[in-house]
CSV table of N, CA, C and O in Angstrom, one decimal:
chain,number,residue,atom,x,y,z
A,286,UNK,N,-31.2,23.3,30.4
A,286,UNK,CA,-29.7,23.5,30.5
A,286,UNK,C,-29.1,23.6,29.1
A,286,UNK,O,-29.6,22.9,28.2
A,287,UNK,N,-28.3,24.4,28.9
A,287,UNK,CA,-27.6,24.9,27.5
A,287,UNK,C,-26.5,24.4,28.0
A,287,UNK,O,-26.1,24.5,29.1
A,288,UNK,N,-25.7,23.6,26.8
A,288,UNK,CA,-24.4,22.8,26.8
A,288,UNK,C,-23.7,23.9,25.6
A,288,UNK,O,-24.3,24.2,24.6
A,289,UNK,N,-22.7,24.3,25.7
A,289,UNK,CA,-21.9,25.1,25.2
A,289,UNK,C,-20.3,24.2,25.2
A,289,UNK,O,-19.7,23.8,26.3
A,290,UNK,N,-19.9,24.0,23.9
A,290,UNK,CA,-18.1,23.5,24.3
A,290,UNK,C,-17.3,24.3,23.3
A,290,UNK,O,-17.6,23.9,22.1
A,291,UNK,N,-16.4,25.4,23.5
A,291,UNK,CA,-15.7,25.6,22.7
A,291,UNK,C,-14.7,25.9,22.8
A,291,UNK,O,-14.1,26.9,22.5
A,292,UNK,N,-14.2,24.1,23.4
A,292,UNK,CA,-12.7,23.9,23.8
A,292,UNK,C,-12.4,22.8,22.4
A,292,UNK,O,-13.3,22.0,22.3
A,293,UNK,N,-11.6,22.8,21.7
A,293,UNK,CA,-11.0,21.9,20.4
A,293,UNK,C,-10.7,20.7,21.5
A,293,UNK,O,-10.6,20.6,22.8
A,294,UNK,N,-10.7,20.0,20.5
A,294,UNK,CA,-10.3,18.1,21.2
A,294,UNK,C,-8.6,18.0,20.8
A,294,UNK,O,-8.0,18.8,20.2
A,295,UNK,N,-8.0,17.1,21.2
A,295,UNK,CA,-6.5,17.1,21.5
A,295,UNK,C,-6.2,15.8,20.4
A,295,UNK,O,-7.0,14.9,20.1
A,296,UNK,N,-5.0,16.0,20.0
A,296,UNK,CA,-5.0,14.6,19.4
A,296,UNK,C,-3.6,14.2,19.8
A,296,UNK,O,-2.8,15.2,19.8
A,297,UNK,N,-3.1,12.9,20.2
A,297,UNK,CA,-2.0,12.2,20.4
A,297,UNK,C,-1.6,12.2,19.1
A,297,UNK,O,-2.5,11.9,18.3
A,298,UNK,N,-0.2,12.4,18.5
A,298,UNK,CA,0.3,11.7,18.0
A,298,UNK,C,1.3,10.7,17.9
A,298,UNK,O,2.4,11.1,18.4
A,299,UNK,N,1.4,9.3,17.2
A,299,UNK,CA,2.4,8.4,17.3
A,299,UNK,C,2.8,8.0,16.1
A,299,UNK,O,2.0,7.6,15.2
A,300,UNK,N,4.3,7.9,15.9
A,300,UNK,CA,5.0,7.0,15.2
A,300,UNK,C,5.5,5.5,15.1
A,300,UNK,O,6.4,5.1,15.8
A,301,UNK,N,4.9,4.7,14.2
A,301,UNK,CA,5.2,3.2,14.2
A,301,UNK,C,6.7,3.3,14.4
A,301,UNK,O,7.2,2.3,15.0
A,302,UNK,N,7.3,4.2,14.1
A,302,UNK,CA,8.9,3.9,14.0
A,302,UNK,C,9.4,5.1,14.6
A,302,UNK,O,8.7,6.1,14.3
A,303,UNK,N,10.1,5.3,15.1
A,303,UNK,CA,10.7,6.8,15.6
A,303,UNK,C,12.6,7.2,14.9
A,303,UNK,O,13.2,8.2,14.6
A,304,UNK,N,12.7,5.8,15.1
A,304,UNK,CA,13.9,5.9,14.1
A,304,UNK,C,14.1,5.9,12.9
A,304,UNK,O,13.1,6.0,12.2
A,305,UNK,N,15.8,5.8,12.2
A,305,UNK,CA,15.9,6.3,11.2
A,305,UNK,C,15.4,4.8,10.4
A,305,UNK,O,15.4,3.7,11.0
A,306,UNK,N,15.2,4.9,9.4
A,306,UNK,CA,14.7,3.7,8.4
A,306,UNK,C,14.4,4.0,6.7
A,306,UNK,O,14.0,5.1,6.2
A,307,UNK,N,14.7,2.9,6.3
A,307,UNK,CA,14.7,3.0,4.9
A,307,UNK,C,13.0,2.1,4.5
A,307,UNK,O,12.8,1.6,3.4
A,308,UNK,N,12.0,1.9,5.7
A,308,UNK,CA,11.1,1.4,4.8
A,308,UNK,C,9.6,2.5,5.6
A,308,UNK,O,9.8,3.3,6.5
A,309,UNK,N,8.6,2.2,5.0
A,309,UNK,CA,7.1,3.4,5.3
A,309,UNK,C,7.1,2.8,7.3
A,309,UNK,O,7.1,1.8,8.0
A,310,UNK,N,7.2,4.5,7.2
A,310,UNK,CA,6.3,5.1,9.0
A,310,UNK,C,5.0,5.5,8.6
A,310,UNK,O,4.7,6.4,7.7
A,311,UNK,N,4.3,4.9,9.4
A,311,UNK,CA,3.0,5.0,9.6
A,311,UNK,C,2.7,6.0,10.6
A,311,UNK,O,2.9,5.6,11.7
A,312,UNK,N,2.1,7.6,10.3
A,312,UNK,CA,1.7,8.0,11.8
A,312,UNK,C,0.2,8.3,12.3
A,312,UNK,O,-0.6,9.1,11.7
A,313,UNK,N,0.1,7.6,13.3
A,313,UNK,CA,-1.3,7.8,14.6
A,313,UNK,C,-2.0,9.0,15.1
A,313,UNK,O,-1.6,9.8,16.0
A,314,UNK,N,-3.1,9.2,14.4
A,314,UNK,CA,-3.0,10.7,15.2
A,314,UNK,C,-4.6,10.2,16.3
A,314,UNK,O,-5.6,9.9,15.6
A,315,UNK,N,-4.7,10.2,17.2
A,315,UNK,CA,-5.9,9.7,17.9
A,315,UNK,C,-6.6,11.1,18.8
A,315,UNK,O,-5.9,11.9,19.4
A,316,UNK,N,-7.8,11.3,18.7
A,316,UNK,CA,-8.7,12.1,19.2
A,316,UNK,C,-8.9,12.4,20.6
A,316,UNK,O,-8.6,11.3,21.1
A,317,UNK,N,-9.1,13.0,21.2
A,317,UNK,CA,-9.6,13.0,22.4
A,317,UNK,C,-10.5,14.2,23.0
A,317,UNK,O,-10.2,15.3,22.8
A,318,UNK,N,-11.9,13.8,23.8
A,318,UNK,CA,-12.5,15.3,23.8
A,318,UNK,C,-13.1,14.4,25.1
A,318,UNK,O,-13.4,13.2,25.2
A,319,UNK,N,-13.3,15.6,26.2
A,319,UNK,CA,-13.9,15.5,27.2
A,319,UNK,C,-15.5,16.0,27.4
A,319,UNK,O,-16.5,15.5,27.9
A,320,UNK,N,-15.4,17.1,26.8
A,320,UNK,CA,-16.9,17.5,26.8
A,320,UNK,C,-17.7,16.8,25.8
A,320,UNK,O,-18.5,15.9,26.3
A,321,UNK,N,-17.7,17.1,24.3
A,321,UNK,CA,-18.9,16.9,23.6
A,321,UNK,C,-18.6,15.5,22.9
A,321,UNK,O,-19.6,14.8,22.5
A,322,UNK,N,-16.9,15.0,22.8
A,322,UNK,CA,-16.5,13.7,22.6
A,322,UNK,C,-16.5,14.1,21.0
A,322,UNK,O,-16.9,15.1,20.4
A,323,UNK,N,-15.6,13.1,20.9
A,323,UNK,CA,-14.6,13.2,19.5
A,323,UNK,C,-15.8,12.8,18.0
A,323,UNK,O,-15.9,11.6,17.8
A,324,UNK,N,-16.5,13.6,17.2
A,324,UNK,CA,-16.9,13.1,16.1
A,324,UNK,C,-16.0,12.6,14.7
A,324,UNK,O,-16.9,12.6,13.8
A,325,UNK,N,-14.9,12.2,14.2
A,325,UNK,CA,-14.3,12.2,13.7
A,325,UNK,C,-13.4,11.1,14.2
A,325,UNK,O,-12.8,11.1,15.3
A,326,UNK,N,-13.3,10.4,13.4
A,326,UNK,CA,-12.2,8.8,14.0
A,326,UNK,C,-11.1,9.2,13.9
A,326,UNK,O,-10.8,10.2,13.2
A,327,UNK,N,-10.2,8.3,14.6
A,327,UNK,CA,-8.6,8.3,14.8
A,327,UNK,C,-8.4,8.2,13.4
A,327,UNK,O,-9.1,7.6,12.6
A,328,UNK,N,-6.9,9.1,13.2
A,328,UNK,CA,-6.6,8.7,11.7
A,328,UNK,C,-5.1,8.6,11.5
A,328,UNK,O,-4.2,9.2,12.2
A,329,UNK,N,-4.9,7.7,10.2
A,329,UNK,CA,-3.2,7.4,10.2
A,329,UNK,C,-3.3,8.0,8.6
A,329,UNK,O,-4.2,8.3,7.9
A,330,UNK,N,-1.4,8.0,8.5
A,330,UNK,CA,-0.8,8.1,7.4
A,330,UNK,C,-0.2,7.5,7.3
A,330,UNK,O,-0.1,6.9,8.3
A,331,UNK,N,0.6,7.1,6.0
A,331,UNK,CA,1.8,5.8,6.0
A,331,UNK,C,2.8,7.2,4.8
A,331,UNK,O,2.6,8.0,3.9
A,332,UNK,N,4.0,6.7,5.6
A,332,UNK,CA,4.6,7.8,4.8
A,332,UNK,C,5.9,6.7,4.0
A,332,UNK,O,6.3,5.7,4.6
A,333,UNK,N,6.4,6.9,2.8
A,333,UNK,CA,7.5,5.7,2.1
A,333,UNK,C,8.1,6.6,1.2
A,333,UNK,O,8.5,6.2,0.1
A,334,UNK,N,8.1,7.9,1.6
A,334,UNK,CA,8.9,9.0,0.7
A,334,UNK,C,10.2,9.5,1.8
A,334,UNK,O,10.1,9.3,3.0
A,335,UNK,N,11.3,10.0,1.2
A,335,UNK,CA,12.6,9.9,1.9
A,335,UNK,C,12.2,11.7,2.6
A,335,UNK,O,11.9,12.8,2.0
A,336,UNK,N,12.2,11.5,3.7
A,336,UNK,CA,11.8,12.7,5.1
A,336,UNK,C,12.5,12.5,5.9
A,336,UNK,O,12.8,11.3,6.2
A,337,UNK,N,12.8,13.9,6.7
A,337,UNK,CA,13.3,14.0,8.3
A,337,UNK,C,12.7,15.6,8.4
A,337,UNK,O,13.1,16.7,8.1
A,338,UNK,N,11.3,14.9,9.1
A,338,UNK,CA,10.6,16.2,9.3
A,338,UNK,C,9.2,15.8,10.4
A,338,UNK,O,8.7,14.7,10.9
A,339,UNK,N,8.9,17.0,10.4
A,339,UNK,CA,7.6,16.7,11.5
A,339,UNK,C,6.5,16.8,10.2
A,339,UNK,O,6.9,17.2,9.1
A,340,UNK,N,5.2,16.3,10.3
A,340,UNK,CA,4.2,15.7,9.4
A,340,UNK,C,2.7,16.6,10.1
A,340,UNK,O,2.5,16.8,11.3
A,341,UNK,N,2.0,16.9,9.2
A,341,UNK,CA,0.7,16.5,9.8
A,341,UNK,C,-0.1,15.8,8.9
A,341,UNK,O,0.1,15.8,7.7
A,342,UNK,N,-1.2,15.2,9.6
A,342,UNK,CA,-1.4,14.1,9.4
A,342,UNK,C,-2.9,14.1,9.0
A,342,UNK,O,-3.4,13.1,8.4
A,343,UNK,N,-3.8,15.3,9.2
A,343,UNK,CA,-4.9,15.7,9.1
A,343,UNK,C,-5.5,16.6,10.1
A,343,UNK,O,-4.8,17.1,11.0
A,344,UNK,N,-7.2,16.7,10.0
A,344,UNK,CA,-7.8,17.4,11.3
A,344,UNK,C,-9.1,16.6,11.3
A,344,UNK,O,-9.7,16.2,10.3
A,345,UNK,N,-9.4,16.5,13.2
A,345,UNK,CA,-10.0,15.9,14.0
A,345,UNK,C,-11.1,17.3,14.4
A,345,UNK,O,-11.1,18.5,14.7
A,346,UNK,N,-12.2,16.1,14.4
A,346,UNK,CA,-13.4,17.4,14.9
A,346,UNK,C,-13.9,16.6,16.1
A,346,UNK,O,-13.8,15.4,16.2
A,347,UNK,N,-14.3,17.6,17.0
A,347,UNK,CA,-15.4,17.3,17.9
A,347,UNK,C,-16.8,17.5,17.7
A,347,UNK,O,-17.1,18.5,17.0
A,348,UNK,N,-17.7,16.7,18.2
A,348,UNK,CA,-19.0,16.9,18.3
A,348,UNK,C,-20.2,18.2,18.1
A,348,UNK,O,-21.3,18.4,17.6
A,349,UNK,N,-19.1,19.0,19.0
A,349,UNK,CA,-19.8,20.4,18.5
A,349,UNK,C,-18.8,21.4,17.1
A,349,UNK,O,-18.9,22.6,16.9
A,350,UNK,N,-18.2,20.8,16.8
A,350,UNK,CA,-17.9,21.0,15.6
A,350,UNK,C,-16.4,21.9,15.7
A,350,UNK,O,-16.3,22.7,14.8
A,351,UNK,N,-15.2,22.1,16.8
A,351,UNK,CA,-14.3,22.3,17.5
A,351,UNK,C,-13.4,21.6,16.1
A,351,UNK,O,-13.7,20.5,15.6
A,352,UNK,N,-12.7,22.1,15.7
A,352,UNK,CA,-10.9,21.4,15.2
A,352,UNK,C,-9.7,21.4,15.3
A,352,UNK,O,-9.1,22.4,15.0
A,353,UNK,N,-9.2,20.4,15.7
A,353,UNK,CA,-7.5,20.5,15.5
A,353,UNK,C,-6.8,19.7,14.9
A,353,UNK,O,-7.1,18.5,14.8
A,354,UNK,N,-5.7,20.2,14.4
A,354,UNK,CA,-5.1,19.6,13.6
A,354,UNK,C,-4.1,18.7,13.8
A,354,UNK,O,-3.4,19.0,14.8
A,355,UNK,N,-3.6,17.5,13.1
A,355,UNK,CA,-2.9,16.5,13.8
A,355,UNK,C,-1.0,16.8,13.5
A,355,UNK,O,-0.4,16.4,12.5
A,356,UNK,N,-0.7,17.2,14.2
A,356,UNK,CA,0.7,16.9,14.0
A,356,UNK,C,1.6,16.5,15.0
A,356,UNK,O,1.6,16.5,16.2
A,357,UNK,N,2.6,16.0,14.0
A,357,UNK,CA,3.6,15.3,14.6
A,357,UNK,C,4.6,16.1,16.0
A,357,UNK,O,4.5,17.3,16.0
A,358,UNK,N,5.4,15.4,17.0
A,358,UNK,CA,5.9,15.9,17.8
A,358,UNK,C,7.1,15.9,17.4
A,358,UNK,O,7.9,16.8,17.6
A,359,UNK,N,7.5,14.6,16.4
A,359,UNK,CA,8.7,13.7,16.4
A,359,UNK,C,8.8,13.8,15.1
A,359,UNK,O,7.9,13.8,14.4
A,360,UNK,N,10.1,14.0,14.7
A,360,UNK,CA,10.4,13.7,12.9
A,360,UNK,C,10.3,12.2,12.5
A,360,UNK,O,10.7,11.1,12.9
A,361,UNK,N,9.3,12.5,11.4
A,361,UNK,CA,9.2,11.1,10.7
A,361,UNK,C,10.8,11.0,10.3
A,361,UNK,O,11.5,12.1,10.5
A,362,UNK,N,11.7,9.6,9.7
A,362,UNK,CA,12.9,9.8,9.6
A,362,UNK,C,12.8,8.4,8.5
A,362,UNK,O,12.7,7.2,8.8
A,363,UNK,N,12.7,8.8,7.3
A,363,UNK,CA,12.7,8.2,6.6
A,363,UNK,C,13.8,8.4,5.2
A,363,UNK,O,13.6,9.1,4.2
A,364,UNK,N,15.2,7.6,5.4
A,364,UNK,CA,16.1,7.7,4.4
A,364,UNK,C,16.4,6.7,3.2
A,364,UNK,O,17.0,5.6,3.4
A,365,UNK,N,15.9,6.9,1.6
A,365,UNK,CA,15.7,5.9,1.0
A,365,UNK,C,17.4,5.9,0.0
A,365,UNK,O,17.8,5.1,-0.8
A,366,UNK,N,17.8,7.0,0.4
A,366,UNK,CA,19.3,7.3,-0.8
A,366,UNK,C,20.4,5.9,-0.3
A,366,UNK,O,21.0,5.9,0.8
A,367,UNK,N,20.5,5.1,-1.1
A,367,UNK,CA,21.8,3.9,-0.8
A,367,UNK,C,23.2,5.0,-0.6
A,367,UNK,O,23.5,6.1,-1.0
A,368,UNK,N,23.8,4.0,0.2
A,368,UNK,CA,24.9,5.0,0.6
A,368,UNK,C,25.7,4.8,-0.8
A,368,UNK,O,25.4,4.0,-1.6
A,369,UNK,N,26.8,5.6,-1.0
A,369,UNK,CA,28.2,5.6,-1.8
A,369,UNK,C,29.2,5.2,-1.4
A,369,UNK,O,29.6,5.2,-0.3
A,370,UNK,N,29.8,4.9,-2.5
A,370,UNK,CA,31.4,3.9,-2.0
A,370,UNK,C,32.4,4.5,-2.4
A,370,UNK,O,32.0,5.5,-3.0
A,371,UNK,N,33.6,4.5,-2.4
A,371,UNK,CA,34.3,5.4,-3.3
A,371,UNK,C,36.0,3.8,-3.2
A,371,UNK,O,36.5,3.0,-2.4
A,372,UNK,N,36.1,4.1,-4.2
A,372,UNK,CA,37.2,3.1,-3.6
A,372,UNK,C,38.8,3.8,-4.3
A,372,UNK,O,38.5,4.4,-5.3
A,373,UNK,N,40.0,3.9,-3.9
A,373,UNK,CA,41.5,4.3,-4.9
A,373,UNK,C,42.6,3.1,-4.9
A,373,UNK,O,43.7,3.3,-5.6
């Protein structure tokens, strides 16, 4: 029997935080493959730079050597500028 897979594996991704914030979002990117099964571990980022954007996060292989790449669904939302005051 000849095993053939050359379907790419899927990756979830997650945000420690989905909201807006002033301190590091970490994001989840986890594997999944049904046929040949995921060679390549789940992998994170930590992000602590001021963003409002979608991220990727890396790429995920499968067993028979299939890739995809990890990105975000959700804007990382990371705002580090202090607000302004103005006073008269």
């Amino acid at each position: 029997m000849v095993k053939v897979d050359k379907t790419k594996p899927t990756c979830t991704v997650s945000l420690s935080n989905t909201n807006w914030t002033n301190k590091p979002v970490t994001v989840y990117g986890k594997c999944k493959d049904a046929l040949s099964g995921c060679a390549s571990n789940d992998i994170k980022k930590t992000y602590s730079q001021q963003i409002n954007g979608k991220v990727t996060i890396g790429t995920i292989k499968d067993k028979a050597g299939n890739e995809t790449t990890c990105t975000s669904t959700q804007n990382v939302k990371i705002d580090t500028t202090p607000p302004t005051c103005t006073s008269t």
